[in-house]
Amino acid sequence: IGGWFGAYMVLRFGRLASAATLTLLETLTGATQGNWKLMLLRLGGVTSYVFAVFLTAWLPKRIRGDLRFWSILIDIAAAVVLCVVPTDREYGIYCSLFAMAFQWAIFAGKHGYPCSTIFSTNNLRQFVDACVQVHLNRDGDHTPRMRLYGETLLFFHGGAIAVCVLWR
């Protein structure tokens, strides 16, 4: 779903609104360029992202149940909202940032490896490194890491491709 949200946000809103990096940079560049409107809008996005991460740290001690289920429900709700939000409304971006932050914090890794479901830069780095270790350095201990990151990349970009095909 991370690839789906990423591609959808780029196609529909013209910007990546899955991870906080771009939003943080736009907050800072808006402030340094005196574009207070942009800075405040992006600060709202950062706040949405931070609030989702806060909830994932705070809720497990206060509620029963599996937060992975709640993450999926939040993704569904965000997808529905994003289908009806006009492209000129910043709250569409807030919705995506919240859902992706919640998902990332809940689905944070497997087998002791941190693994992002909402962007792929580190996943690609980890996959390439693990492939070198397994195939060139003949170190089979890295096979689980290679599979985890490879499959994560496959599903992330499969979601992105699905959105691009459906968008057409």
XYZ file of N, CA, C and O in Angstrom:
672
model
N 0.825 -1.202 0.000
C 0.000 0.000 0.000
C 0.861 1.256 0.000
O 0.439 2.300 -0.467
N 2.089 1.142 0.502
C 2.974 2.314 0.521
C 3.275 2.831 -0.872
O 3.286 4.034 -1.116
N 3.531 1.913 -1.806
C 3.773 2.316 -3.187
C 2.528 2.902 -3.821
O 2.583 3.846 -4.609
N 1.374 2.328 -3.478
C 0.104 2.843 -3.991
C -0.087 4.289 -3.555
O -0.369 5.153 -4.374
N 0.063 4.550 -2.264
C -0.097 5.915 -1.768
C 0.926 6.857 -2.377
O 0.600 7.980 -2.752
N 2.174 6.412 -2.454
C 3.218 7.268 -3.014
C 2.912 7.688 -4.438
O 2.937 8.871 -4.778
N 2.610 6.714 -5.297
C 2.317 7.025 -6.699
C 1.038 7.834 -6.830
O 0.966 8.778 -7.630
N 0.023 7.491 -6.050
C -1.244 8.215 -6.121
C -1.059 9.687 -5.751
O -1.586 10.579 -6.423
N -0.300 9.945 -4.714
C -0.093 11.325 -4.283
C 0.672 12.118 -5.341
O 0.364 13.274 -5.594
N 1.650 11.488 -5.978
C 2.390 12.169 -7.044
C 1.472 12.452 -8.233
O 1.446 13.558 -8.771
N 0.686 11.451 -8.639
C -0.207 11.637 -9.789
C -1.331 12.626 -9.495
O -1.675 13.438 -10.349
N -1.917 12.544 -8.338
C -3.103 13.355 -8.038
C -2.765 14.735 -7.504
O -3.381 15.727 -7.850
N -1.772 14.827 -6.600
C -1.466 16.085 -5.935
C -0.140 16.695 -6.381
O 0.213 17.785 -5.948
N 0.607 15.957 -7.200
C 1.851 16.495 -7.730
C 3.009 16.510 -6.752
O 3.995 17.209 -6.981
N 2.903 15.757 -5.671
C 4.017 15.712 -4.717
C 3.975 14.416 -3.929
O 2.922 13.839 -3.722
N 5.156 14.004 -3.494
C 5.264 12.823 -2.651
C 4.824 13.208 -1.242
O 5.401 14.103 -0.634
N 3.811 12.559 -0.757
C 3.300 12.851 0.589
C 3.159 11.558 1.365
O 2.121 11.249 1.919
N 4.242 10.803 1.386
C 4.259 9.559 2.137
C 5.228 9.642 3.308
O 4.960 9.110 4.364
N 6.360 10.262 3.100
C 7.371 10.393 4.142
C 7.518 11.863 4.519
O 7.142 12.743 3.760
N 8.068 12.097 5.668
C 8.149 13.465 6.176
C 9.309 14.258 5.587
O 9.339 15.475 5.720
N 10.254 13.625 4.917
C 11.458 14.314 4.452
C 11.128 15.513 3.575
O 11.579 16.634 3.844
N 10.356 15.302 2.514
C 10.016 16.399 1.619
C 9.220 17.479 2.359
O 9.461 18.672 2.179
N 8.308 17.068 3.194
C 7.476 18.020 3.926
C 8.325 18.858 4.877
O 8.135 20.078 4.985
N 9.278 18.228 5.554
C 10.185 18.972 6.428
C 11.034 19.959 5.628
O 11.204 21.115 6.031
N 11.557 19.503 4.496
C 12.372 20.393 3.667
C 11.560 21.567 3.138
O 12.045 22.699 3.105
N 10.331 21.313 2.719
C 9.485 22.410 2.237
C 9.100 23.366 3.362
O 8.924 24.558 3.130
N 8.980 22.848 4.584
C 8.725 23.718 5.730
C 9.901 24.664 5.919
O 9.727 25.880 6.072
N 11.110 24.121 5.886
C 12.312 24.931 6.084
C 12.552 25.899 4.927
O 12.864 27.067 5.151
N 12.421 25.405 3.684
C 12.651 26.298 2.548
C 11.578 27.373 2.466
O 11.872 28.516 2.106
N 10.348 27.034 2.826
C 9.288 28.042 2.869
C 9.613 29.133 3.865
O 9.443 30.330 3.587
N 10.102 28.741 5.020
C 10.445 29.715 6.060
C 11.631 30.584 5.631
O 11.598 31.807 5.796
N 12.670 29.970 5.069
C 13.856 30.751 4.695
C 13.599 31.666 3.505
O 14.287 32.671 3.346
N 12.601 31.340 2.685
C 12.268 32.176 1.536
C 11.140 33.159 1.839
O 10.698 33.877 0.955
N 10.687 33.141 3.073
C 9.616 34.059 3.457
C 8.244 33.659 2.944
O 7.316 34.464 2.955
N 8.106 32.420 2.493
C 6.815 31.930 2.024
C 6.108 31.298 3.226
O 6.116 30.091 3.416
N 5.491 32.158 4.030
C 4.906 31.724 5.297
C 3.700 30.810 5.100
O 3.465 29.914 5.898
N 2.978 31.036 4.017
C 1.824 30.172 3.745
C 2.288 28.723 3.514
O 1.754 27.792 4.109
N 3.297 28.566 2.635
C 3.837 27.234 2.374
C 4.398 26.630 3.662
O 4.145 25.467 3.968
N 5.145 27.431 4.410
C 5.740 26.926 5.640
C 4.668 26.427 6.596
O 4.774 25.338 7.145
N 3.612 27.200 6.787
C 2.556 26.803 7.715
C 1.776 25.586 7.211
O 1.422 24.693 7.997
N 1.516 25.538 5.902
C 0.833 24.373 5.343
C 1.661 23.103 5.539
O 1.147 22.062 5.952
N 2.948 23.183 5.261
C 3.810 22.015 5.413
C 4.034 21.679 6.889
O 4.176 20.514 7.241
N 4.058 22.677 7.737
C 4.163 22.422 9.168
C 2.948 21.632 9.650
O 3.064 20.749 10.500
N 1.794 21.901 9.069
C 0.606 21.098 9.364
C 0.807 19.651 8.965
O 0.394 18.730 9.681
N 1.460 19.416 7.834
C 1.765 18.052 7.397
C 2.731 17.357 8.328
O 2.553 16.186 8.667
N 3.753 18.078 8.765
C 4.712 17.513 9.717
C 3.994 17.164 11.021
O 4.225 16.100 11.607
N 3.105 18.035 11.448
C 2.346 17.792 12.673
C 1.492 16.537 12.538
O 1.420 15.718 13.461
N 0.864 16.354 11.390
C 0.063 15.160 11.132
C 0.927 13.906 11.224
O 0.549 12.903 11.835
N 2.096 13.951 10.616
C 3.031 12.831 10.624
C 3.484 12.510 12.049
O 3.453 11.362 12.487
N 3.882 13.548 12.769
C 4.358 13.373 14.144
C 3.241 12.829 15.033
O 3.473 11.954 15.875
N 2.020 13.301 14.844
C 0.898 12.840 15.653
C 0.655 11.341 15.437
O 0.399 10.594 16.386
N 0.766 10.886 14.205
C 0.590 9.454 13.927
C 1.663 8.627 14.622
O 1.369 7.588 15.223
N 2.911 9.077 14.557
C 3.994 8.354 15.227
C 3.773 8.368 16.735
O 3.960 7.353 17.415
N 3.349 9.519 17.262
C 3.022 9.620 18.687
C 1.975 8.574 19.074
O 2.132 7.863 20.071
N 0.918 8.471 18.280
C -0.146 7.519 18.598
C 0.349 6.078 18.597
O -0.054 5.278 19.439
N 1.237 5.747 17.673
C 1.739 4.371 17.620
C 2.623 4.027 18.812
O 2.756 2.863 19.167
N 3.218 5.036 19.423
C 4.021 4.806 20.625
C 3.154 4.811 21.884
O 3.427 4.103 22.841
N 2.099 5.591 21.872
C 1.265 5.802 23.053
C 0.144 4.766 23.174
O -0.130 4.268 24.261
N -0.506 4.420 22.080
C -1.684 3.555 22.113
C -1.454 2.125 22.613
O -2.324 1.585 23.294
N -0.345 1.470 22.287
C -0.198 0.072 22.713
C -0.341 -0.151 24.224
O -0.766 -1.219 24.646
N -0.027 0.837 25.021
C -0.151 0.697 26.477
C -1.559 1.021 26.974
O -1.859 0.849 28.143
N -2.417 1.504 26.080
C -3.725 1.982 26.500
C -4.915 1.264 25.889
O -6.020 1.397 26.372
N -4.691 0.545 24.813
C -5.809 -0.166 24.186
C -5.435 -1.620 23.961
O -4.265 -1.971 23.892
N -6.462 -2.426 23.839
C -6.252 -3.834 23.490
C -6.388 -3.963 21.985
O -7.015 -3.158 21.330
N -5.830 -4.988 21.482
C -5.977 -5.240 20.057
C -4.691 -4.994 19.300
O -3.722 -4.447 19.816
N -4.735 -5.418 18.084
C -3.580 -5.357 17.203
C -3.605 -4.051 16.410
O -4.536 -3.818 15.631
N -2.601 -3.220 16.585
C -2.555 -1.948 15.862
C -2.336 -2.145 14.364
O -2.594 -1.223 13.588
N -1.890 -3.320 13.955
C -1.770 -3.573 12.514
C -3.147 -3.516 11.860
O -3.300 -2.991 10.753
N -4.155 -4.027 12.561
C -5.527 -3.957 12.062
C -5.972 -2.497 11.949
O -6.577 -2.096 10.954
N -5.670 -1.702 12.977
C -6.026 -0.278 12.941
C -5.289 0.446 11.823
O -5.843 1.331 11.173
N -4.047 0.057 11.576
C -3.284 0.670 10.491
C -3.955 0.420 9.143
O -4.058 1.328 8.308
N -4.415 -0.796 8.941
C -5.100 -1.124 7.690
C -6.396 -0.335 7.560
O -6.714 0.194 6.493
N -7.140 -0.210 8.666
C -8.369 0.598 8.637
C -8.066 2.070 8.341
O -8.805 2.716 7.584
N -6.997 2.584 8.907
C -6.599 3.971 8.638
C -6.222 4.131 7.172
O -6.597 5.123 6.524
N -5.497 3.160 6.611
C -5.151 3.210 5.183
C -6.408 3.230 4.312
O -6.496 3.979 3.342
N -7.371 2.390 4.665
C -8.627 2.347 3.897
C -9.352 3.682 3.992
O -9.804 4.228 2.974
N -9.460 4.215 5.203
C -10.135 5.502 5.389
C -9.417 6.606 4.619
O -10.058 7.439 3.959
N -8.081 6.608 4.673
C -7.315 7.624 3.938
C -7.532 7.488 2.435
O -7.686 8.494 1.729
N -7.572 6.259 1.931
C -7.803 6.047 0.503
C -9.169 6.571 0.080
O -9.302 7.212 -0.972
N -10.171 6.344 0.896
C -11.517 6.843 0.583
C -11.532 8.362 0.584
O -12.046 9.000 -0.342
N -10.948 8.959 1.615
C -10.913 10.429 1.696
C -10.148 11.002 0.514
O -10.576 11.987 -0.099
N -9.018 10.391 0.165
C -8.203 10.905 -0.937
C -8.920 10.853 -2.284
O -8.606 11.627 -3.183
N -9.878 9.964 -2.419
C -10.636 9.875 -3.670
C -11.577 11.057 -3.856
O -11.970 11.357 -4.987
N -11.950 11.708 -2.775
C -12.927 12.795 -2.878
C -12.353 14.171 -2.567
O -13.007 15.181 -2.823
N -11.149 14.237 -2.047
C -10.531 15.518 -1.705
C -10.107 16.243 -2.976
O -9.426 15.654 -3.822
N -10.475 17.505 -3.120
C -9.986 18.276 -4.269
C -8.460 18.401 -4.223
O -7.863 18.457 -3.141
N -7.819 18.445 -5.384
C -6.359 18.460 -5.439
C -5.751 19.726 -4.857
O -4.568 19.752 -4.560
N -6.538 20.763 -4.698
C -5.993 22.004 -4.134
C -6.175 22.095 -2.620
O -5.965 23.146 -2.034
N -6.533 21.021 -1.985
C -6.755 21.016 -0.536
C -5.611 20.312 0.177
O -5.353 19.130 -0.057
N -4.941 21.040 1.036
C -3.775 20.512 1.751
C -4.125 19.340 2.660
O -3.293 18.477 2.888
N -5.341 19.264 3.135
C -5.668 18.184 4.057
C -5.594 16.810 3.389
O -5.473 15.804 4.073
N -5.627 16.737 2.083
C -5.386 15.467 1.403
C -3.968 14.980 1.675
O -3.739 13.798 1.935
N -3.042 15.910 1.654
C -1.654 15.569 1.945
C -1.512 15.182 3.413
O -0.819 14.229 3.746
N -2.201 15.886 4.294
C -2.157 15.554 5.726
C -2.671 14.136 5.953
O -2.121 13.383 6.755
N -3.725 13.789 5.250
C -4.339 12.467 5.381
C -3.337 11.383 4.994
O -3.178 10.379 5.695
N -2.647 11.570 3.885
C -1.653 10.597 3.441
C -0.491 10.529 4.415
O -0.034 9.434 4.769
N 0.005 11.667 4.848
C 1.129 11.677 5.786
C 0.778 10.947 7.082
O 1.583 10.193 7.618
N -0.436 11.165 7.572
C -0.862 10.492 8.799
C -0.923 8.976 8.591
O -0.367 8.205 9.370
N -1.587 8.546 7.527
C -1.751 7.110 7.269
C -0.407 6.425 7.052
O -0.165 5.331 7.572
N 0.476 7.053 6.285
C 1.766 6.435 6.003
C 2.655 6.391 7.248
O 3.360 5.419 7.473
N 2.622 7.431 8.067
C 3.416 7.425 9.304
C 2.914 6.336 10.243
O 3.714 5.614 10.855
N 1.610 6.209 10.357
C 1.032 5.175 11.226
C 1.448 3.794 10.723
O 1.899 2.948 11.490
N 1.327 3.592 9.418
C 1.707 2.300 8.832
C 3.178 2.000 9.058
O 3.539 0.885 9.450
N 4.038 2.967 8.807
C 5.470 2.746 8.932
C 5.851 2.377 10.365
O 6.654 1.485 10.601
N 5.243 3.066 11.327
C 5.571 2.793 12.724
C 5.039 1.433 13.176
O 5.654 0.777 14.020
N 3.925 0.998 12.626
C 3.341 -0.283 13.019
C 3.998 -1.443 12.275
O 4.304 -2.475 12.839
N 4.213 -1.291 10.986
C 4.874 -2.318 10.174
C 6.329 -1.897 9.975
O 6.748 -1.561 8.871
N 7.102 -1.907 11.051
C 8.442 -1.310 11.045
C 9.558 -2.261 10.646
O 10.684 -1.841 10.485
N 9.277 -3.527 10.498
C 10.334 -4.442 10.115
C 9.954 -5.882 10.381
O 8.847 -6.186 10.820
N 10.909 -6.757 10.111
C 10.677 -8.188 10.294
C 12.034 -8.866 10.466
O 13.031 -8.414 9.894
N 12.055 -9.936 11.219
C 13.269 -10.727 11.442
C 14.412 -9.871 12.016
O 15.583 -10.120 11.735
N 14.066 -8.819 12.748
C 15.090 -7.956 13.332
C 15.658 -6.921 12.386
O 16.562 -6.174 12.747
N 15.117 -6.835 11.173
C 15.591 -5.845 10.205
C 14.583 -4.706 10.108
O 13.402 -4.954 9.859
N 15.020 -3.469 10.262
C 14.093 -2.360 10.034
C 13.781 -2.280 8.545
O 14.669 -2.423 7.709
N 12.516 -2.104 8.218
C 12.119 -2.133 6.809
C 10.925 -1.210 6.613
O 9.880 -1.398 7.221
N 11.095 -0.225 5.775
C 10.034 0.739 5.532
C 9.019 0.225 4.527
O 9.383 -0.354 3.512
N 7.759 0.477 4.810
C 6.701 0.130 3.864
C 6.240 1.348 3.069
O 5.380 1.225 2.217
N 6.809 2.541 3.348
C 6.288 3.759 2.731
C 7.269 4.461 1.806
O 6.907 5.417 1.136
N 8.501 4.041 1.771
C 9.472 4.541 0.804
C 10.520 3.462 0.609
O 10.563 2.503 1.361
N 11.373 3.607 -0.392
C 12.204 2.449 -0.730
C 13.699 2.703 -0.785
O 14.450 1.785 -1.109
N 14.182 3.863 -0.447
C 15.608 4.150 -0.585
C 16.469 3.189 0.236
O 17.374 2.542 -0.292
N 16.210 3.086 1.535
C 17.016 2.177 2.361
C 16.749 0.723 1.996
O 17.664 -0.097 2.049
N 15.526 0.407 1.620
C 15.226 -0.967 1.223
C 16.062 -1.376 0.013
O 16.560 -2.494 -0.060
N 16.215 -0.462 -0.939
C 17.028 -0.749 -2.122
C 18.495 -0.923 -1.733
O 19.166 -1.857 -2.191
N 18.997 -0.063 -0.868
C 20.377 -0.171 -0.409
C 20.610 -1.510 0.297
O 21.585 -2.221 0.033
N 19.698 -1.871 1.192
C 19.820 -3.124 1.928
C 19.739 -4.339 0.995
O 20.473 -5.319 1.165
N 18.849 -4.263 0.011
C 18.688 -5.375 -0.939
C 19.958 -5.574 -1.763
O 20.443 -6.696 -1.911
N 20.503 -4.488 -2.299
C 21.723 -4.589 -3.110
C 22.869 -5.133 -2.260
O 23.607 -6.034 -2.686
N 23.028 -4.611 -1.047
C 24.091 -5.085 -0.170
C 23.924 -6.581 0.126
O 24.890 -7.340 0.069
N 22.694 -6.988 0.449
C 22.448 -8.400 0.753
C 22.698 -9.282 -0.468
O 23.247 -10.387 -0.338
N 22.326 -8.821 -1.657
C 22.587 -9.591 -2.887
C 24.084 -9.791 -3.095
O 24.524 -10.893 -3.456
N 24.852 -8.749 -2.865
C 26.309 -8.868 -2.994
C 26.837 -9.878 -1.981
O 27.653 -10.740 -2.320
N 26.354 -9.791 -0.745
C 26.819 -10.719 0.294
C 26.474 -12.159 -0.058
O 27.310 -13.055 0.103
N 25.259 -12.384 -0.540
C 24.807 -13.750 -0.844
C 25.456 -14.293 -2.113
O 25.993 -15.406 -2.125
N 25.400 -13.516 -3.190
C 25.802 -14.048 -4.492
C 27.281 -13.874 -4.823
O 27.871 -14.735 -5.486
N 27.891 -12.795 -4.400
C 29.303 -12.582 -4.728
C 30.238 -12.998 -3.600
O 31.313 -13.532 -3.846
N 29.825 -12.720 -2.368
C 30.667 -13.072 -1.226
C 30.320 -14.442 -0.643
O 30.925 -14.866 0.339
N 29.320 -15.097 -1.222
C 28.909 -16.453 -0.828
C 28.606 -16.570 0.676
O 28.997 -17.527 1.329
N 27.886 -15.570 1.183
C 27.510 -15.569 2.603
C 26.000 -15.736 2.706
O 25.237 -14.772 2.630
N 25.571 -16.981 2.872
C 24.150 -17.301 2.917
C 23.415 -16.742 4.126
O 22.183 -16.743 4.156
N 24.145 -16.251 5.129
C 23.490 -15.658 6.304
C 22.656 -14.432 5.936
O 21.774 -14.035 6.690
N 22.938 -13.832 4.799
C 22.228 -12.623 4.376
C 20.997 -12.923 3.521
O 20.298 -12.007 3.096
N 20.720 -14.198 3.284
C 19.570 -14.572 2.460
C 18.240 -14.064 3.010
O 17.438 -13.507 2.247
N 17.960 -14.195 4.320
C 16.684 -13.658 4.822
C 16.559 -12.145 4.605
O 15.494 -11.644 4.260
N 17.659 -11.430 4.776
C 17.643 -9.973 4.559
C 17.413 -9.661 3.086
O 16.612 -8.781 2.745
N 18.060 -10.397 2.215
C 17.872 -10.195 0.774
C 16.409 -10.427 0.385
O 15.821 -9.638 -0.350
N 15.825 -11.496 0.912
C 14.425 -11.805 0.593
C 13.478 -10.745 1.141
O 12.557 -10.315 0.449
N 13.683 -10.337 2.399
C 12.802 -9.339 3.003
C 12.809 -8.040 2.212
O 11.753 -7.529 1.821
N 13.989 -7.525 1.938
C 14.065 -6.247 1.231
C 13.659 -6.390 -0.234
O 13.014 -5.496 -0.791
N 14.016 -7.501 -0.851
C 13.608 -7.727 -2.239
C 12.100 -7.822 -2.383
O 11.501 -7.214 -3.271
N 11.467 -8.588 -1.500
C 10.008 -8.714 -1.552
C 9.309 -7.408 -1.207
O 8.289 -7.062 -1.809
N 9.863 -6.663 -0.255
C 9.283 -5.369 0.087
C 9.347 -4.425 -1.110
O 8.370 -3.743 -1.429
N 10.480 -4.398 -1.787
C 10.612 -3.566 -2.995
C 9.632 -4.005 -4.073
O 8.995 -3.171 -4.732
N 9.502 -5.312 -4.254
C 8.597 -5.847 -5.263
C 7.156 -5.413 -4.991
O 6.473 -4.908 -5.885
N 6.706 -5.575 -3.756
C 5.334 -5.220 -3.436
C 5.122 -3.707 -3.415
O 4.081 -3.217 -3.858
N 6.089 -2.950 -2.927
C 5.982 -1.490 -2.925
C 5.817 -0.979 -4.360
O 4.890 -0.238 -4.670
N 6.719 -1.402 -5.232
C 6.671 -0.909 -6.616
C 5.548 -1.554 -7.415
O 5.042 -0.952 -8.361
N 5.126 -2.739 -7.028
C 3.930 -3.335 -7.637
C 2.701 -2.480 -7.362
O 1.869 -2.266 -8.248
N 2.584 -1.981 -6.132
C 1.483 -1.073 -5.791
C 1.548 0.214 -6.589
O 0.537 0.725 -7.077
N 2.756 0.748 -6.744
C 2.929 1.980 -7.526
C 2.552 1.752 -8.994
O 1.870 2.580 -9.609
N 2.975 0.622 -9.547
C 2.640 0.302 -10.940
C 1.130 0.133 -11.088
O 0.536 0.619 -12.067
N 0.496 -0.521 -10.130
C -0.960 -0.712 -10.188
C -1.680 0.630 -10.247
O -2.608 0.800 -11.042
N -1.257 1.578 -9.437
C -1.888 2.902 -9.462
C -1.664 3.577 -10.809
O -2.582 4.175 -11.372
N -0.458 3.472 -11.343
C -0.166 4.107 -12.637
C -1.039 3.503 -13.745
O -1.562 4.227 -14.588
N -1.187 2.194 -13.723
C -2.024 1.528 -14.729
C -3.486 1.941 -14.554
O -4.167 2.290 -15.524
N -3.969 1.916 -13.331
C -5.359 2.310 -13.071
C -5.594 3.784 -13.378
O -6.678 4.164 -13.832
N -4.617 4.606 -13.127
C -4.722 6.048 -13.397
C -4.923 6.287 -14.880
O -5.718 7.130 -15.278
N -4.196 5.516 -15.711
C -4.327 5.646 -17.169
C -5.712 5.268 -17.601
O -6.311 5.829 -18.475
